[in-house]
Coordinates of C-alpha atoms in Angstrom, one line a residue:
G17 CA 104.4 102.8 87.4
Y18 CA 102.6 100.0 85.5
D19 CA 103.1 96.6 86.9
R20 CA 102.6 93.1 85.4
V21 CA 99.4 91.4 86.3
G22 CA 99.1 87.8 85.6
G23 CA 102.2 87.8 83.4
T24 CA 100.5 89.6 80.5
G25 CA 98.4 92.5 81.6
L26 CA 99.3 95.9 83.0
A27 CA 97.9 97.8 86.0
A28 CA 98.9 101.2 87.2
T29 CA 99.3 102.4 90.7
K30 CA 96.7 105.1 91.5
S31 CA 99.3 107.9 91.9
Y32 CA 101.0 107.0 88.6
Y33 CA 97.8 106.8 86.7
S34 CA 96.7 110.1 88.2
K35 CA 99.9 111.7 86.8
I36 CA 99.4 110.1 83.4
H37 CA 95.7 111.2 83.2
S38 CA 96.5 114.7 84.3
T39 CA 99.2 115.0 81.6
A40 CA 96.7 113.5 79.0
T41 CA 94.1 116.1 80.1
N42 CA 96.6 118.9 79.6
I43 CA 97.6 117.6 76.2
V44 CA 94.0 117.3 75.0
T45 CA 93.2 120.8 76.3
D46 CA 96.2 122.2 74.5
L47 CA 95.3 120.4 71.3
F48 CA 91.7 121.8 71.3
S49 CA 92.8 125.3 72.2
G50 CA 94.7 125.6 68.9
K51 CA 98.2 125.1 70.4
G52 CA 98.6 121.7 68.8
K53 CA 98.5 120.6 65.2
L54 CA 96.1 117.8 65.9
S55 CA 93.2 120.3 66.2
D56 CA 93.8 121.1 62.5
K57 CA 93.1 117.5 61.6
F58 CA 89.8 117.3 63.6
N59 CA 87.0 118.0 61.3
C60 CA 84.0 117.0 63.4
T61 CA 81.8 119.5 65.1
E62 CA 79.1 119.3 67.8
N63 CA 76.6 118.9 64.9
S64 CA 78.5 116.2 63.1
S65 CA 77.3 112.6 63.3
D66 CA 78.4 110.3 66.2
S67 CA 80.2 108.2 63.6
C68 CA 82.5 111.2 62.6
H69 CA 83.7 111.4 66.2
I70 CA 84.0 107.7 66.8
S71 CA 85.8 107.0 63.6
Y72 CA 88.2 109.9 64.4
L73 CA 88.9 108.4 67.8
K74 CA 89.4 104.9 66.4
R75 CA 91.8 106.2 63.7
I76 CA 93.9 108.1 66.3
A77 CA 93.9 105.1 68.7
Q78 CA 95.1 102.8 66.0
H79 CA 98.0 105.1 65.3
A80 CA 98.7 105.7 69.0
F81 CA 98.6 102.0 69.9
R82 CA 100.6 100.9 66.8
S83 CA 98.1 98.1 66.1
S84 CA 94.6 97.2 65.3
L85 CA 92.2 97.9 68.1
T86 CA 91.0 95.0 70.2
P87 CA 87.2 94.6 70.7
E88 CA 87.7 95.8 74.3
Q89 CA 89.4 99.0 73.1
N90 CA 86.7 99.6 70.5
A91 CA 84.0 99.2 73.1
S92 CA 85.8 101.4 75.6
L93 CA 86.0 104.3 73.0
N94 CA 82.3 103.9 72.2
N95 CA 81.4 103.8 75.9
I96 CA 83.5 106.8 76.8
F97 CA 82.0 108.9 73.9
N98 CA 78.4 107.8 74.6
K99 CA 78.8 108.4 78.4
A100 CA 79.8 112.0 77.8
K101 CA 76.8 112.5 75.6
E102 CA 74.5 110.9 78.2
L103 CA 75.9 113.2 80.9
G104 CA 75.0 116.2 78.6
L105 CA 78.6 117.1 77.9
G106 CA 78.3 116.9 74.1
K107 CA 80.1 115.3 71.3
I108 CA 83.3 117.4 71.4
E109 CA 83.7 116.7 75.2
G110 CA 83.1 113.0 74.4
T111 CA 85.9 113.1 71.8
K112 CA 88.2 114.8 74.3
A113 CA 87.4 112.1 76.9
G114 CA 88.2 109.5 74.2
L115 CA 91.6 111.2 73.5
E116 CA 92.4 111.2 77.2
Y117 CA 91.7 107.5 77.3
I118 CA 94.0 106.9 74.3
L119 CA 96.8 109.0 75.8
S120 CA 96.4 107.3 79.2
H121 CA 96.2 103.7 77.9
P122 CA 99.1 101.3 78.5
A123 CA 99.2 100.5 74.8
F124 CA 100.3 104.1 74.1
H125 CA 103.0 104.0 76.8
Y126 CA 104.4 100.5 76.3
V127 CA 105.5 98.4 73.4
M128 CA 104.4 94.8 73.8
F129 CA 106.4 92.1 72.0
K130 CA 105.1 88.6 71.5
D131 CA 107.4 85.8 70.5
G132 CA 105.4 82.5 70.3
A133 CA 104.5 81.4 73.9
N134 CA 106.9 84.0 75.4
S135 CA 105.8 87.6 75.7
S136 CA 107.6 90.5 77.3
I137 CA 106.4 94.0 78.1
R138 CA 108.8 96.9 78.4
S139 CA 108.5 100.6 78.8
M140 CA 109.4 102.7 75.7
S141 CA 112.8 104.4 75.8
N142 CA 112.9 108.2 75.7
L143 CA 113.8 108.2 72.1
E144 CA 110.9 105.8 71.2
L145 CA 108.5 108.0 73.2
L146 CA 109.8 111.1 71.4
S147 CA 109.2 109.4 68.1
Q148 CA 105.7 108.2 69.2
L149 CA 104.6 111.7 70.4
S150 CA 106.0 113.4 67.3
F151 CA 104.1 111.1 64.9
F152 CA 101.0 111.3 67.0
L153 CA 100.9 115.0 67.5
W154 CA 102.6 116.4 64.4
S155 CA 102.5 113.5 61.9
S156 CA 106.2 113.9 61.4
I157 CA 109.5 112.6 62.7
P158 CA 111.1 114.3 65.7
D159 CA 113.4 117.3 64.9
E160 CA 117.1 117.0 65.3
Q161 CA 117.2 119.3 68.3
D162 CA 114.8 117.1 70.3
I163 CA 116.6 113.9 69.3
A164 CA 119.9 115.4 70.4
A165 CA 118.3 116.5 73.7
V166 CA 116.9 113.0 74.4
I167 CA 120.2 111.3 73.5
S168 CA 122.2 113.6 75.7
G169 CA 119.8 113.1 78.6
S170 CA 118.8 116.8 78.9
L171 CA 115.2 115.9 77.8
N172 CA 113.6 113.1 79.8
L173 CA 110.1 112.4 78.5
Q174 CA 109.5 109.9 81.3
S175 CA 109.3 112.9 83.6
T176 CA 105.8 114.4 83.7
S177 CA 107.1 118.0 84.1
Q178 CA 109.6 117.6 81.3
L179 CA 107.0 116.0 79.1
E180 CA 104.5 118.9 79.7
N181 CA 107.3 121.4 79.0
F182 CA 108.1 119.6 75.8
L183 CA 104.5 119.6 74.6

Protein backbone atom coordinates (compact mmCIF):
# COMPACT_ATOMS: atom_id res chain seq x y z
CA GLY A 1 0.00 0.00 0.00
CA TYR A 2 0.95 3.62 0.44
CA ASP A 3 3.69 4.31 2.95
CA ARG A 4 4.63 7.47 4.80
CA VAL A 5 7.63 9.22 3.37
CA GLY A 6 9.30 11.90 5.41
CA GLY A 7 6.35 11.97 7.79
CA THR A 8 4.06 13.88 5.42
CA GLY A 9 4.15 12.44 1.90
CA LEU A 10 2.93 9.19 0.47
CA ALA A 11 4.59 6.68 -1.81
CA ALA A 12 3.18 3.47 -3.21
CA THR A 13 4.81 0.13 -3.71
CA LYS A 14 5.07 -0.74 -7.39
CA SER A 15 2.62 -3.67 -7.20
CA TYR A 16 0.05 -1.66 -5.22
CA TYR A 17 0.25 1.27 -7.61
CA SER A 18 -0.05 -1.13 -10.54
CA LYS A 19 -3.32 -2.49 -9.11
CA ILE A 20 -4.66 1.01 -8.44
CA HIS A 21 -3.72 2.23 -11.92
CA SER A 22 -5.24 -0.85 -13.57
CA THR A 23 -8.49 -0.28 -11.70
CA ALA A 24 -8.44 3.44 -12.60
CA THR A 25 -7.94 2.54 -16.27
CA ASN A 26 -10.90 0.14 -16.14
CA ILE A 27 -13.10 2.78 -14.50
CA VAL A 28 -12.20 5.41 -17.10
CA THR A 29 -12.80 2.93 -19.93
CA ASP A 30 -16.24 2.13 -18.51
CA LEU A 31 -17.06 5.82 -18.02
CA PHE A 32 -16.29 6.66 -21.63
CA SER A 33 -18.03 3.57 -23.01
CA GLY A 34 -21.36 4.85 -21.71
CA LYS A 35 -21.57 2.49 -18.71
CA GLY A 36 -20.99 5.31 -16.22
CA LYS A 37 -22.97 8.45 -15.63
CA LEU A 38 -19.83 10.59 -15.71
CA SER A 39 -19.71 10.35 -19.50
CA ASP A 40 -23.04 12.23 -19.58
CA LYS A 41 -21.38 15.21 -17.84
CA PHE A 42 -18.43 15.35 -20.21
CA ASN A 43 -19.24 17.89 -22.92
CA CYS A 44 -15.81 18.28 -24.53
CA THR A 45 -15.07 16.74 -27.92
CA GLU A 46 -11.88 16.18 -29.84
CA ASN A 47 -12.59 19.53 -31.55
CA SER A 48 -13.16 21.42 -28.26
CA SER A 49 -10.53 23.79 -26.96
CA ASP A 50 -7.79 22.54 -24.70
CA SER A 51 -9.26 24.70 -21.94
CA CYS A 52 -12.54 22.72 -22.10
CA HIS A 53 -10.66 19.50 -21.33
CA ILE A 54 -8.30 21.01 -18.76
CA SER A 55 -11.07 22.81 -16.84
CA TYR A 56 -13.11 19.58 -16.81
CA LEU A 57 -10.14 17.67 -15.35
CA LYS A 58 -9.48 20.35 -12.74
CA ARG A 59 -13.15 20.44 -11.71
CA ILE A 60 -13.24 16.64 -11.33
CA ALA A 61 -9.91 16.61 -9.45
CA GLN A 62 -11.07 19.26 -7.01
CA HIS A 63 -14.14 17.17 -6.17
CA ALA A 64 -12.17 13.92 -6.05
CA PHE A 65 -9.45 15.36 -3.80
CA ARG A 66 -11.96 17.23 -1.61
CA SER A 67 -9.83 20.38 -1.69
CA SER A 68 -8.34 23.05 -3.88
CA LEU A 69 -5.66 21.74 -6.20
CA THR A 70 -2.05 22.35 -5.32
CA PRO A 71 0.19 24.01 -7.93
CA GLU A 72 1.85 20.61 -8.44
CA GLN A 73 -1.50 18.89 -9.08
CA ASN A 74 -2.50 21.62 -11.54
CA ALA A 75 0.83 21.25 -13.35
CA SER A 76 0.52 17.45 -13.43
CA LEU A 77 -2.94 17.59 -15.02
CA ASN A 78 -1.71 20.06 -17.64
CA ASN A 79 1.40 17.97 -18.33
CA ILE A 80 -0.52 14.70 -18.66
CA PHE A 81 -3.06 16.22 -21.05
CA ASN A 82 -0.38 17.96 -23.14
CA LYS A 83 1.84 14.85 -23.27
CA ALA A 84 -1.02 12.81 -24.73
CA LYS A 85 -1.50 15.46 -27.41
CA GLU A 86 2.25 15.54 -28.16
CA LEU A 87 2.18 11.76 -28.60
CA GLY A 88 -0.64 12.15 -31.12
CA LEU A 89 -3.22 10.46 -28.88
CA GLY A 90 -5.67 13.36 -29.03
CA LYS A 91 -7.58 15.44 -26.53
CA ILE A 92 -10.05 12.74 -25.45
CA GLU A 93 -7.20 10.35 -24.65
CA GLY A 94 -5.46 13.19 -22.79
CA THR A 95 -8.59 13.67 -20.71
CA LYS A 96 -8.79 9.93 -20.03
CA ALA A 97 -5.14 9.94 -18.92
CA GLY A 98 -5.91 12.88 -16.62
CA LEU A 99 -8.82 10.99 -15.08
CA GLU A 100 -6.60 7.96 -14.51
CA TYR A 101 -4.14 10.25 -12.72
CA ILE A 102 -6.96 11.59 -10.52
CA LEU A 103 -8.27 8.13 -9.63
CA SER A 104 -4.74 6.87 -8.91
CA HIS A 105 -3.67 9.85 -6.81
CA PRO A 106 -3.19 9.41 -3.04
CA ALA A 107 -5.40 12.46 -2.40
CA PHE A 108 -8.32 10.48 -3.85
CA HIS A 109 -7.62 7.41 -1.72
CA TYR A 110 -6.60 9.00 1.56
CA VAL A 111 -8.01 11.69 3.81
CA MET A 112 -5.29 13.94 5.20
CA PHE A 113 -5.93 15.77 8.44
CA LYS A 114 -3.77 18.61 9.68
CA ASP A 115 -4.03 19.86 13.23
CA GLY A 116 -1.48 22.60 13.78
CA ALA A 117 2.02 21.12 13.76
CA ASN A 118 0.63 17.59 13.92
CA SER A 119 -0.61 15.87 10.81
CA SER A 120 -1.88 12.39 10.33
CA ILE A 121 -2.67 10.42 7.22
CA ARG A 122 -5.07 7.53 7.22
CA SER A 123 -6.76 5.35 4.66
CA MET A 124 -10.46 5.93 4.05
CA SER A 125 -12.84 3.42 5.58
CA ASN A 126 -15.00 1.34 3.24
CA LEU A 127 -17.98 3.56 4.03
CA GLU A 128 -16.00 6.74 3.29
CA LEU A 129 -14.72 5.21 0.04
CA LEU A 130 -18.27 4.19 -0.93
CA SER A 131 -19.46 7.74 -0.31
CA GLN A 132 -16.48 9.21 -2.21
CA LEU A 133 -17.07 6.98 -5.24
CA SER A 134 -20.82 7.60 -5.24
CA PHE A 135 -20.42 11.36 -5.26
CA PHE A 136 -17.60 11.20 -7.83
CA LEU A 137 -19.32 8.82 -10.26
CA TRP A 138 -23.00 9.54 -9.79
CA SER A 139 -23.14 12.93 -8.00
CA SER A 140 -25.32 11.32 -5.38
CA ILE A 141 -25.20 9.66 -1.99
CA PRO A 142 -24.71 5.88 -1.89
CA ASP A 143 -27.88 3.82 -2.00
CA GLU A 144 -29.08 1.98 1.10
CA GLN A 145 -28.26 -1.46 -0.33
CA ASP A 146 -24.59 -0.53 -0.86
CA ILE A 147 -24.35 1.10 2.57
CA ALA A 148 -25.78 -2.03 4.20
CA ALA A 149 -23.34 -4.24 2.25
CA VAL A 150 -20.35 -2.16 3.36
CA ILE A 151 -21.48 -2.05 6.99
CA SER A 152 -22.10 -5.82 7.06
CA GLY A 153 -18.69 -6.44 5.49
CA SER A 154 -20.05 -8.22 2.43
CA LEU A 155 -18.75 -5.37 0.23
CA ASN A 156 -15.08 -4.48 0.75
CA LEU A 157 -14.11 -1.63 -1.57
CA GLN A 158 -10.47 -1.91 -0.46
CA SER A 159 -10.37 -5.14 -2.51
CA THR A 160 -9.57 -4.46 -6.16
CA SER A 161 -11.81 -7.27 -7.43
CA GLN A 162 -14.78 -6.22 -5.28
CA LEU A 163 -14.26 -2.59 -6.26
CA GLU A 164 -14.30 -3.51 -9.96
CA ASN A 165 -17.45 -5.60 -9.44
CA PHE A 166 -19.10 -2.72 -7.58
CA LEU A 167 -18.34 -0.34 -10.44
